[in-house]
Amino acid sequence: MRLRLMEATVDSLVELGWAGTTTTVVSRRAGVSRGAQLHHFPSKQALVVAAVEHLTDRRRDDMRRHAESLPEHDRIRGVLEILAAQFVSPVFFAALELWVAARTDADLRESVAPLERRIGRETHAYAVELLDIDESRGDNRQLVQATLDLVRGLGLAASLSDDAARRSTVLDSWAAVLERELDQS
Amino acid sequence: MRLRLMEATVDSLVELGWAGTTTTVVSRRAGVSRGAQLHHFPSKQALVVAAVEHLTDRRRDDMRRHAESLPEHDRIRGVLEILAAQFVSPVFFAALELWVAARTDADLRESVAPLERRIGRETHAYAVELLDIDESRGDNRQLVQATLDLVRGLGLAASLSDDAARRSTVLDSWAAVLERELDQS
C-alpha cells in the first residue's frame, strides 16, 4: 500500500505538477482510503519526499541492470545514454516539481536539500562506476560532474518539448570529448 | 507602468514561486491598480510570459556590456562565467517557474514553448559570438550546445543550495576542455 501511494504520487506529479498533486488526488489514484494514507504519510510533504526518494532509488536499480549489457566498443556513449535516460524519465520530472517547489518553501527545502545532495552523490558514484575510471586521475572528477550537469540540463530542456534528436547529437559529441579527455589509463 | 509590472512579476516568481504569484500580488508589489494592470496584461499568463521574455532580453543586453571587457587571456573561461551567470540569475529562476508550470499546462505551454525556443536560439547565437568561433567547423556547434546544456544544469543545481564553489571548478575544467576541443583556427 505504501508503494502504491508512492507510485500514484509520482504519476500525479508528472501529470498534474506540484500544485495539482494533493493528498486527496493521490489516495484516489492509489485506491487507498484517506485514513490509511494519513497513517502511512501524515502530510503531502512526507508523501512526496518519500515517493521521489524511493522511486529514484528503484530507478537506479533498473539502470544497474541496463549497465550489465554495456558493449565494450563505444562504452562511453552507452553510459551517457543510460545517464541521460535517468534525466528524461518520469521520476526526474516528478523530482523537478519537488526541487522547484522547495526553492520557495523553506520547510520543504529542509527535507529536500539533503535528499537532493544524497541523490547527487550517489548518481556521481554510479557514473564513475559505469565509466570504469579512477576519479583521482587528471580532471576525471570534474569531467564526471560536468557530464551530470550536462544531462541535468538536457533533462530540463526535454521537459517542454521532444528534444530527443538534438540530445542524441549532443551526447555523441560529448562522448567523443570524454573519450579523448578522460584519463582512462 | 508596464515595466514596473513586469519587474514585480519576476521578483514575485523568484520569491514566491509560480503558485504564489497572482495578479493581485503583482499589482500590489508594483503599486499599480488592478484596473491598470488588467489593461496592460489581461491574465496571469500574459503577464508572466511578457515579463520573462522582456527581462531575459534585457539581461542579455547587460551581458553584452560585460562581454566588452573580456580579457584576451583566458577568454573562454570568461565567456563561461558570463553564460553561467545568466543561469543563476533571478530571471533564470523566474523562467524556471514558468517552464515547469508550462510542462503540465497545455494552454501555457502553447505560449511558452515558442518563447523558450527563441531564447534558446538567441542564447546559442550569443554564445557563438562571445566565443568568437566559426560554428560550421569541426564539432563547434555541438560543443556550444553542450556548453549551454551544462550551464542550464548548473543553474538547476544552484536553485536549491549555494553551489558556487563546485560550479567554479566544473567551469575551470570545462574551459580547459573547450580550449583543446574547439576548432578555433
mmCIF file of C-alpha atoms in Angstrom:
data_model
loop_
_atom_site.group_PDB
_atom_site.id
_atom_site.type_symbol
_atom_site.label_atom_id
_atom_site.label_comp_id
_atom_site.label_asym_id
_atom_site.label_seq_id
_atom_site.Cartn_x
_atom_site.Cartn_y
_atom_site.Cartn_z
ATOM 1 C CA MET A 1 0.000 0.000 0.000
ATOM 2 C CA ARG A 2 2.928 2.351 0.775
ATOM 3 C CA LEU A 3 4.374 1.548 -2.641
ATOM 4 C CA ARG A 4 1.049 2.109 -4.398
ATOM 5 C CA LEU A 5 0.757 5.521 -2.723
ATOM 6 C CA MET A 6 4.290 6.459 -3.734
ATOM 7 C CA GLU A 7 3.760 5.394 -7.353
ATOM 8 C CA ALA A 8 0.489 7.335 -7.539
ATOM 9 C CA THR A 9 2.325 10.377 -6.161
ATOM 10 C CA VAL A 10 4.993 10.303 -8.848
ATOM 11 C CA ASP A 11 2.363 9.761 -11.570
ATOM 12 C CA SER A 12 0.393 12.690 -10.234
ATOM 13 C CA LEU A 13 3.457 14.983 -10.097
ATOM 14 C CA VAL A 14 4.306 14.059 -13.684
ATOM 15 C CA GLU A 15 0.780 14.647 -14.990
ATOM 16 C CA LEU A 16 -0.584 17.406 -12.769
ATOM 17 C CA GLY A 17 2.519 19.105 -11.366
ATOM 18 C CA TRP A 18 3.168 20.229 -7.813
ATOM 19 C CA ALA A 19 0.026 22.310 -7.283
ATOM 20 C CA GLY A 20 -2.275 19.643 -8.755
ATOM 21 C CA THR A 21 -0.834 16.904 -6.556
ATOM 22 C CA THR A 22 -2.922 16.815 -3.392
ATOM 23 C CA THR A 23 -3.203 14.003 -0.875
ATOM 24 C CA THR A 24 -6.838 13.583 -1.964
ATOM 25 C CA VAL A 25 -5.850 13.110 -5.612
ATOM 26 C CA VAL A 26 -3.128 10.643 -4.631
ATOM 27 C CA SER A 27 -5.276 8.497 -2.340
ATOM 28 C CA ARG A 28 -7.997 8.320 -5.004
ATOM 29 C CA ARG A 29 -5.473 7.352 -7.701
ATOM 30 C CA ALA A 30 -3.912 4.739 -5.460
ATOM 31 C CA GLY A 31 -7.313 3.363 -4.414
ATOM 32 C CA VAL A 32 -6.379 3.846 -0.761
ATOM 33 C CA SER A 33 -8.608 5.353 1.924
ATOM 34 C CA ARG A 34 -7.732 8.777 3.311
ATOM 35 C CA GLY A 35 -7.271 7.239 6.738
ATOM 36 C CA ALA A 36 -4.838 4.609 5.505
ATOM 37 C CA GLN A 37 -2.967 7.225 3.543
ATOM 38 C CA LEU A 38 -2.602 9.505 6.545
ATOM 39 C CA HIS A 39 -1.376 6.526 8.560
ATOM 40 C CA HIS A 40 1.493 5.946 6.117
ATOM 41 C CA PHE A 41 2.203 9.584 5.240
ATOM 42 C CA PRO A 42 0.908 12.309 7.556
ATOM 43 C CA SER A 43 1.352 15.149 5.004
ATOM 44 C CA LYS A 44 1.782 15.924 1.328
ATOM 45 C CA GLN A 45 5.382 16.837 2.081
ATOM 46 C CA ALA A 46 6.132 13.461 3.708
ATOM 47 C CA LEU A 47 4.437 11.630 0.852
ATOM 48 C CA VAL A 48 6.170 13.462 -1.982
ATOM 49 C CA VAL A 49 9.641 13.349 -0.448
ATOM 50 C CA ALA A 50 9.321 9.618 0.268
ATOM 51 C CA ALA A 51 7.954 8.939 -3.217
ATOM 52 C CA VAL A 52 10.705 10.776 -5.074
ATOM 53 C CA GLU A 53 13.350 9.172 -2.848
ATOM 54 C CA HIS A 54 12.046 5.638 -3.209
ATOM 55 C CA LEU A 55 11.417 5.769 -6.957
ATOM 56 C CA THR A 56 14.797 7.372 -7.669
ATOM 57 C CA ASP A 57 16.486 4.522 -5.792
ATOM 58 C CA ARG A 58 14.415 1.962 -7.648
ATOM 59 C CA ARG A 59 15.161 3.563 -10.988
ATOM 60 C CA ARG A 60 18.884 3.373 -10.207
ATOM 61 C CA ASP A 61 18.495 -0.369 -9.650
ATOM 62 C CA ASP A 62 16.858 -0.628 -13.091
ATOM 63 C CA MET A 63 19.772 1.255 -14.642
ATOM 64 C CA ARG A 64 22.196 -1.098 -12.972
ATOM 65 C CA ARG A 65 20.618 -3.927 -14.959
ATOM 66 C CA HIS A 66 20.968 -1.977 -18.222
ATOM 67 C CA ALA A 67 24.583 -1.346 -17.377
ATOM 68 C CA GLU A 68 25.287 -5.077 -17.372
ATOM 69 C CA SER A 69 24.766 -5.176 -21.112
ATOM 70 C CA LEU A 70 27.059 -2.262 -21.975
ATOM 71 C CA PRO A 71 29.197 -3.056 -25.020
ATOM 72 C CA GLU A 72 32.992 -2.873 -24.772
ATOM 73 C CA HIS A 73 33.003 -0.879 -28.004
ATOM 74 C CA ASP A 74 31.691 2.692 -27.557
ATOM 75 C CA ARG A 75 31.159 2.064 -23.874
ATOM 76 C CA ILE A 76 31.229 5.787 -23.002
ATOM 77 C CA ARG A 77 28.395 6.603 -25.412
ATOM 78 C CA GLY A 78 26.378 3.761 -23.889
ATOM 79 C CA VAL A 79 26.986 5.107 -20.391
ATOM 80 C CA LEU A 80 25.851 8.586 -21.470
ATOM 81 C CA GLU A 81 22.670 7.069 -22.871
ATOM 82 C CA ILE A 82 21.924 5.386 -19.531
ATOM 83 C CA LEU A 83 22.676 8.535 -17.528
ATOM 84 C CA ALA A 84 20.698 10.823 -19.843
ATOM 85 C CA ALA A 85 17.733 8.429 -19.745
ATOM 86 C CA GLN A 86 17.519 8.970 -15.974
ATOM 87 C CA PHE A 87 17.039 12.711 -16.569
ATOM 88 C CA VAL A 88 14.214 12.384 -19.071
ATOM 89 C CA SER A 89 12.343 9.756 -17.044
ATOM 90 C CA PRO A 90 9.051 10.354 -15.215
ATOM 91 C CA VAL A 91 10.841 10.230 -11.871
ATOM 92 C CA PHE A 92 13.101 13.116 -12.967
ATOM 93 C CA PHE A 93 10.098 15.251 -13.917
ATOM 94 C CA ALA A 94 8.500 14.391 -10.574
ATOM 95 C CA ALA A 95 11.723 15.344 -8.780
ATOM 96 C CA LEU A 96 11.873 18.579 -10.807
ATOM 97 C CA GLU A 97 8.434 19.547 -9.465
ATOM 98 C CA LEU A 98 9.683 18.866 -5.945
ATOM 99 C CA TRP A 99 13.023 20.707 -6.356
ATOM 100 C CA VAL A 100 11.316 23.772 -7.837
ATOM 101 C CA ALA A 101 8.598 23.859 -5.166
ATOM 102 C CA ALA A 102 11.301 23.567 -2.486
ATOM 103 C CA ARG A 103 13.172 26.580 -3.858
ATOM 104 C CA THR A 104 10.498 28.936 -2.484
ATOM 105 C CA ASP A 105 9.323 26.868 0.520
ATOM 106 C CA ALA A 106 11.790 26.859 3.423
ATOM 107 C CA ASP A 107 10.078 23.959 5.260
ATOM 108 C CA LEU A 108 10.088 21.767 2.222
ATOM 109 C CA ARG A 109 13.670 22.720 1.382
ATOM 110 C CA GLU A 110 14.796 21.419 4.746
ATOM 111 C CA SER A 111 13.819 17.876 3.819
ATOM 112 C CA VAL A 112 14.531 18.172 0.103
ATOM 113 C CA ALA A 113 18.046 19.634 0.208
ATOM 114 C CA PRO A 114 19.626 16.599 1.968
ATOM 115 C CA LEU A 115 17.745 14.253 -0.370
ATOM 116 C CA GLU A 116 18.944 16.168 -3.434
ATOM 117 C CA ARG A 117 22.537 16.035 -2.115
ATOM 118 C CA ARG A 118 22.320 12.294 -1.449
ATOM 119 C CA ILE A 119 20.883 11.577 -4.910
ATOM 120 C CA GLY A 120 23.602 13.789 -6.413
ATOM 121 C CA ARG A 121 26.390 11.932 -4.568
ATOM 122 C CA GLU A 122 25.002 8.522 -5.464
ATOM 123 C CA THR A 123 24.475 9.388 -9.111
ATOM 124 C CA HIS A 124 28.040 10.682 -9.244
ATOM 125 C CA ALA A 125 29.435 7.473 -7.711
ATOM 126 C CA TYR A 126 27.315 5.446 -10.074
ATOM 127 C CA ALA A 127 28.566 7.384 -13.123
ATOM 128 C CA VAL A 128 32.179 6.800 -12.045
ATOM 129 C CA GLU A 129 31.452 3.095 -11.690
ATOM 130 C CA LEU A 130 29.751 2.875 -15.104
ATOM 131 C CA LEU A 131 32.572 4.769 -16.814
ATOM 132 C CA ASP A 132 35.021 2.479 -15.047
ATOM 133 C CA ILE A 133 37.518 5.253 -14.330
ATOM 134 C CA ASP A 134 39.762 6.291 -11.458
ATOM 135 C CA GLU A 135 38.290 9.527 -10.161
ATOM 136 C CA SER A 136 41.541 10.736 -8.655
ATOM 137 C CA ARG A 137 43.344 10.902 -12.010
ATOM 138 C CA GLY A 138 43.602 14.048 -14.102
ATOM 139 C CA ASP A 139 40.387 16.037 -14.363
ATOM 140 C CA ASN A 140 38.216 12.930 -14.193
ATOM 141 C CA ARG A 141 36.237 14.106 -11.209
ATOM 142 C CA GLN A 142 35.329 17.447 -12.824
ATOM 143 C CA LEU A 143 34.516 15.742 -16.128
ATOM 144 C CA VAL A 144 32.042 13.437 -14.396
ATOM 145 C CA GLN A 145 30.469 16.405 -12.622
ATOM 146 C CA ALA A 146 30.230 18.299 -15.916
ATOM 147 C CA THR A 147 28.636 15.227 -17.512
ATOM 148 C CA LEU A 148 25.958 15.088 -14.828
ATOM 149 C CA ASP A 149 25.310 18.821 -15.079
ATOM 150 C CA LEU A 150 25.003 18.358 -18.838
ATOM 151 C CA VAL A 151 22.437 15.556 -18.604
ATOM 152 C CA ARG A 152 20.519 17.541 -15.965
ATOM 153 C CA GLY A 153 20.413 20.468 -18.387
ATOM 154 C CA LEU A 154 19.283 18.144 -21.180
ATOM 155 C CA GLY A 155 16.529 16.836 -18.895
ATOM 156 C CA LEU A 156 15.249 20.329 -18.243
ATOM 157 C CA ALA A 157 15.301 21.065 -21.992
ATOM 158 C CA ALA A 158 13.277 17.889 -22.601
ATOM 159 C CA SER A 159 10.599 18.930 -20.132
ATOM 160 C CA LEU A 160 8.872 21.313 -22.562
ATOM 161 C CA SER A 161 9.294 19.632 -25.930
ATOM 162 C CA ASP A 162 10.615 16.474 -27.510
ATOM 163 C CA ASP A 163 14.294 17.187 -27.701
ATOM 164 C CA ALA A 164 15.497 13.658 -28.466
ATOM 165 C CA ALA A 165 17.210 14.309 -31.817
ATOM 166 C CA ARG A 166 19.224 17.260 -30.550
ATOM 167 C CA ARG A 167 20.041 15.407 -27.323
ATOM 168 C CA SER A 168 21.424 12.496 -29.296
ATOM 169 C CA THR A 169 23.859 14.622 -31.318
ATOM 170 C CA VAL A 170 24.989 16.494 -28.194
ATOM 171 C CA LEU A 171 25.669 13.183 -26.442
ATOM 172 C CA ASP A 172 27.568 11.824 -29.487
ATOM 173 C CA SER A 173 29.820 14.818 -29.390
ATOM 174 C CA TRP A 174 30.188 14.693 -25.591
ATOM 175 C CA ALA A 175 31.143 11.007 -25.775
ATOM 176 C CA ALA A 176 33.923 11.841 -28.229
ATOM 177 C CA VAL A 177 35.159 14.580 -25.889
ATOM 178 C CA LEU A 178 35.177 12.212 -22.893
ATOM 179 C CA GLU A 179 36.948 9.557 -24.942
ATOM 180 C CA ARG A 180 39.803 11.991 -25.509
ATOM 181 C CA GLU A 181 39.736 13.884 -22.238
ATOM 182 C CA LEU A 182 39.161 11.246 -19.540
ATOM 183 C CA ASP A 183 42.292 9.753 -18.072
ATOM 184 C CA GLN A 184 41.416 6.126 -18.706
ATOM 185 C CA SER A 185 44.891 4.652 -18.449
ATOM 186 C CA MET B 1 3.994 51.071 -15.660
ATOM 187 C CA ARG B 2 4.292 48.016 -17.939
ATOM 188 C CA LEU B 3 7.928 47.711 -16.926
ATOM 189 C CA ARG B 4 7.136 48.048 -13.221
ATOM 190 C CA LEU B 5 4.529 45.297 -13.543
ATOM 191 C CA MET B 6 6.964 43.000 -15.340
ATOM 192 C CA GLU B 7 9.716 43.591 -12.777
ATOM 193 C CA ALA B 8 7.313 42.906 -9.916
ATOM 194 C CA THR B 9 6.269 39.681 -11.674
ATOM 195 C CA VAL B 10 9.810 38.372 -11.922
ATOM 196 C CA ASP B 11 10.525 39.345 -8.295
ATOM 197 C CA SER B 12 7.369 37.551 -7.206
ATOM 198 C CA LEU B 13 8.217 34.391 -9.191
ATOM 199 C CA VAL B 14 11.692 34.353 -7.648
ATOM 200 C CA GLU B 15 10.441 34.839 -4.080
ATOM 201 C CA LEU B 16 7.047 33.133 -4.072
ATOM 202 C CA GLY B 17 7.176 30.719 -6.979
ATOM 203 C CA TRP B 18 4.516 30.041 -9.599
ATOM 204 C CA ALA B 19 1.606 29.324 -7.266
ATOM 205 C CA GLY B 20 2.330 32.330 -5.033
ATOM 206 C CA THR B 21 2.474 34.713 -7.983
ATOM 207 C CA THR B 22 -1.031 36.059 -8.503
ATOM 208 C CA THR B 23 -2.084 39.164 -10.408
ATOM 209 C CA THR B 24 -3.194 40.640 -7.060
ATOM 210 C CA VAL B 25 0.249 40.129 -5.510
ATOM 211 C CA VAL B 26 1.935 41.621 -8.564
ATOM 212 C CA SER B 27 -0.234 44.730 -8.811
ATOM 213 C CA ARG B 28 0.259 45.394 -5.088
ATOM 214 C CA ARG B 29 4.029 44.976 -5.374
ATOM 215 C CA ALA B 30 4.160 47.211 -8.434
ATOM 216 C CA GLY B 31 1.944 49.826 -6.799
ATOM 217 C CA VAL B 32 -0.415 49.663 -9.774
ATOM 218 C CA SER B 33 -4.214 49.498 -9.609
ATOM 219 C CA ARG B 34 -5.938 46.267 -10.608
ATOM 220 C CA GLY B 35 -7.688 48.075 -13.437
ATOM 221 C CA ALA B 36 -4.469 49.458 -14.877
ATOM 222 C CA GLN B 37 -2.851 46.066 -14.554
ATOM 223 C CA LEU B 38 -5.667 44.336 -16.404
ATOM 224 C CA HIS B 39 -5.430 46.988 -19.096
ATOM 225 C CA HIS B 40 -1.767 46.105 -19.741
ATOM 226 C CA PHE B 41 -1.977 42.367 -19.106
ATOM 227 C CA PRO B 42 -5.397 40.686 -19.196
ATOM 228 C CA SER B 43 -4.243 37.490 -17.416
ATOM 229 C CA LYS B 44 -1.542 36.000 -15.218
ATOM 230 C CA GLN B 45 -0.367 34.036 -18.236
ATOM 231 C CA ALA B 46 0.053 37.147 -20.415
ATOM 232 C CA LEU B 47 1.821 38.956 -17.602
ATOM 233 C CA VAL B 48 4.278 36.190 -16.741
ATOM 234 C CA VAL B 49 5.176 35.333 -20.331
ATOM 235 C CA ALA B 50 5.759 39.014 -21.179
ATOM 236 C CA ALA B 51 7.799 39.547 -18.008
ATOM 237 C CA VAL B 52 10.106 36.568 -18.541
ATOM 238 C CA GLU B 53 10.547 37.500 -22.208
ATOM 239 C CA HIS B 54 11.300 41.165 -21.594
ATOM 240 C CA LEU B 55 13.660 40.634 -18.671
ATOM 241 C CA THR B 56 15.546 37.853 -20.438
ATOM 242 C CA ASP B 57 16.145 40.200 -23.368
ATOM 243 C CA ARG B 58 17.223 42.981 -21.050
ATOM 244 C CA ARG B 59 19.565 40.702 -19.167
ATOM 245 C CA ARG B 60 21.198 39.703 -22.437
ATOM 246 C CA ASP B 61 21.861 43.389 -23.147
ATOM 247 C CA ASP B 62 23.557 43.635 -19.736
ATOM 248 C CA MET B 63 25.719 40.618 -20.564
ATOM 249 C CA ARG B 64 26.727 42.217 -23.830
ATOM 250 C CA ARG B 65 28.274 45.045 -21.831
ATOM 251 C CA HIS B 66 30.194 42.589 -19.632
ATOM 252 C CA ALA B 67 31.425 40.871 -22.768
ATOM 253 C CA GLU B 68 33.121 44.058 -23.911
ATOM 254 C CA SER B 69 35.621 43.735 -21.084
ATOM 255 C CA LEU B 70 36.544 40.090 -21.745
ATOM 256 C CA PRO B 71 40.308 39.619 -21.479
ATOM 257 C CA GLU B 72 42.237 38.173 -24.415
ATOM 258 C CA HIS B 73 43.945 35.803 -21.998
ATOM 259 C CA ASP B 74 41.609 33.033 -20.752
ATOM 260 C CA ARG B 75 38.801 34.388 -22.866
ATOM 261 C CA ILE B 76 36.901 31.066 -22.883
ATOM 262 C CA ARG B 77 36.789 30.900 -19.081
ATOM 263 C CA GLY B 78 35.485 34.459 -19.043
ATOM 264 C CA VAL B 79 32.775 33.568 -21.559
ATOM 265 C CA LEU B 80 31.707 30.570 -19.451
ATOM 266 C CA GLU B 81 31.451 32.850 -16.428
ATOM 267 C CA ILE B 82 29.141 35.215 -18.322
ATOM 268 C CA LEU B 83 26.987 32.377 -19.667
ATOM 269 C CA ALA B 84 26.757 30.572 -16.320
ATOM 270 C CA ALA B 85 25.829 33.838 -14.594
ATOM 271 C CA GLN B 86 22.726 34.023 -16.786
ATOM 272 C CA PHE B 87 21.584 30.647 -15.429
ATOM 273 C CA VAL B 88 21.945 31.537 -11.766
ATOM 274 C CA SER B 89 20.293 34.943 -12.130
ATOM 275 C CA PRO B 90 16.842 35.864 -10.778
ATOM 276 C CA VAL B 91 15.422 35.894 -14.289
ATOM 277 C CA PHE B 92 16.516 32.269 -14.791
ATOM 278 C CA PHE B 93 14.749 31.197 -11.595
ATOM 279 C CA ALA B 94 11.656 33.113 -12.728
ATOM 280 C CA ALA B 95 11.833 31.396 -16.125
ATOM 281 C CA LEU B 96 12.294 28.028 -14.382
ATOM 282 C CA GLU B 97 8.995 28.565 -12.549
ATOM 283 C CA LEU B 98 7.326 29.327 -15.867
ATOM 284 C CA TRP B 99 8.889 26.391 -17.777
ATOM 285 C CA VAL B 100 7.940 23.922 -15.044
ATOM 286 C CA ALA B 101 4.370 25.246 -14.759
ATOM 287 C CA ALA B 102 4.036 25.001 -18.555
ATOM 288 C CA ARG B 103 5.070 21.348 -18.542
ATOM 289 C CA THR B 104 1.705 20.339 -17.073
ATOM 290 C CA ASP B 105 -0.477 23.142 -18.502
ATOM 291 C CA ALA B 106 -1.202 22.782 -22.226
ATOM 292 C CA ASP B 107 -2.526 26.342 -22.623
ATOM 293 C CA LEU B 108 0.503 27.870 -21.014
ATOM 294 C CA ARG B 109 2.834 25.588 -22.956
ATOM 295 C CA GLU B 110 1.460 26.954 -26.209
ATOM 296 C CA SER B 111 2.823 30.406 -25.463
ATOM 297 C CA VAL B 112 5.875 29.275 -23.513
ATOM 298 C CA ALA B 113 7.311 26.716 -25.950
ATOM 299 C CA PRO B 114 7.981 29.248 -28.772
ATOM 300 C CA LEU B 115 9.447 31.682 -26.245
ATOM 301 C CA GLU B 116 11.732 29.012 -24.820
ATOM 302 C CA ARG B 117 12.871 28.087 -28.347
ATOM 303 C CA ARG B 118 13.551 31.711 -29.239
ATOM 304 C CA ILE B 119 15.542 32.299 -26.049
ATOM 305 C CA GLY B 120 17.444 29.067 -26.727
ATOM 306 C CA ARG B 121 18.331 30.113 -30.276
ATOM 307 C CA GLU B 122 19.385 33.591 -29.238
ATOM 308 C CA THR B 123 21.476 32.359 -26.334
ATOM 309 C CA HIS B 124 23.174 29.911 -28.684
ATOM 310 C CA ALA B 125 23.958 32.654 -31.245
ATOM 311 C CA TYR B 126 25.193 34.860 -28.445
ATOM 312 C CA ALA B 127 27.497 32.129 -27.086
ATOM 313 C CA VAL B 128 28.976 31.606 -30.564
ATOM 314 C CA GLU B 129 29.597 35.343 -30.852
ATOM 315 C CA LEU B 130 31.210 35.552 -27.409
ATOM 316 C CA LEU B 131 33.444 32.556 -28.073
ATOM 317 C CA ASP B 132 34.348 34.142 -31.407
ATOM 318 C CA ILE B 133 34.292 30.827 -33.283
ATOM 319 C CA ASP B 134 33.073 29.577 -36.634
ATOM 320 C CA GLU B 135 30.133 27.300 -35.858
ATOM 321 C CA SER B 136 30.477 25.312 -39.052
ATOM 322 C CA ARG B 137 33.948 23.990 -38.177
ATOM 323 C CA GLY B 138 34.549 20.642 -36.501
ATOM 324 C CA ASP B 139 32.214 19.870 -33.621
ATOM 325 C CA ASN B 140 31.905 23.516 -32.635
ATOM 326 C CA ARG B 141 28.139 23.604 -32.926
ATOM 327 C CA GLN B 142 27.661 20.569 -30.646
ATOM 328 C CA LEU B 143 30.239 21.881 -28.193
ATOM 329 C CA VAL B 144 28.326 25.141 -27.858
ATOM 330 C CA GLN B 145 25.059 23.247 -27.379
ATOM 331 C CA ALA B 146 26.692 21.042 -24.757
ATOM 332 C CA THR B 147 28.071 24.121 -23.012
ATOM 333 C CA LEU B 148 24.599 25.657 -22.799
ATOM 334 C CA ASP B 149 23.083 22.392 -21.536
ATOM 335 C CA LEU B 150 25.873 22.261 -18.963
ATOM 336 C CA VAL B 151 25.227 25.781 -17.651
ATOM 337 C CA ARG B 152 21.473 25.089 -17.627
ATOM 338 C CA GLY B 153 22.164 22.027 -15.486
ATOM 339 C CA LEU B 154 24.398 24.100 -13.213
ATOM 340 C CA GLY B 155 21.591 26.639 -12.872
ATOM 341 C CA LEU B 156 19.151 23.979 -11.777
ATOM 342 C CA ALA B 157 21.683 22.667 -9.245
ATOM 343 C CA ALA B 158 22.087 26.195 -7.885
ATOM 344 C CA SER B 159 18.362 26.594 -7.328
ATOM 345 C CA LEU B 160 18.338 24.595 -4.079
ATOM 346 C CA SER B 161 21.658 25.458 -2.467
ATOM 347 C CA ASP B 162 24.686 27.637 -2.939
ATOM 348 C CA ASP B 163 26.697 25.657 -5.413
ATOM 349 C CA ALA B 164 29.180 28.375 -6.407
ATOM 350 C CA ALA B 165 32.416 26.633 -5.378
ATOM 351 C CA ARG B 166 31.605 23.412 -7.219
ATOM 352 C CA ARG B 167 30.338 25.358 -10.232
ATOM 353 C CA SER B 168 33.600 27.245 -10.437
ATOM 354 C CA THR B 169 35.768 24.105 -10.570
ATOM 355 C CA VAL B 170 33.473 22.486 -13.153
ATOM 356 C CA LEU B 171 33.722 25.601 -15.334
ATOM 357 C CA ASP B 172 37.536 25.741 -14.945
ATOM 358 C CA SER B 173 37.773 22.199 -16.148
ATOM 359 C CA TRP B 174 35.270 22.724 -18.975
ATOM 360 C CA ALA B 175 37.133 25.843 -20.153
ATOM 361 C CA ALA B 176 40.301 23.765 -20.472
ATOM 362 C CA VAL B 177 38.388 21.146 -22.471
ATOM 363 C CA LEU B 178 36.913 23.765 -24.826
ATOM 364 C CA GLU B 179 40.349 25.330 -25.257
ATOM 365 C CA ARG B 180 41.559 21.979 -26.609
ATOM 366 C CA GLU B 181 38.416 20.801 -28.384
ATOM 367 C CA LEU B 182 37.010 23.877 -30.137
ATOM 368 C CA ASP B 183 38.221 24.424 -33.657
ATOM 369 C CA GLN B 184 39.466 27.981 -33.168
ATOM 370 C CA SER B 185 41.775 28.221 -36.141
#
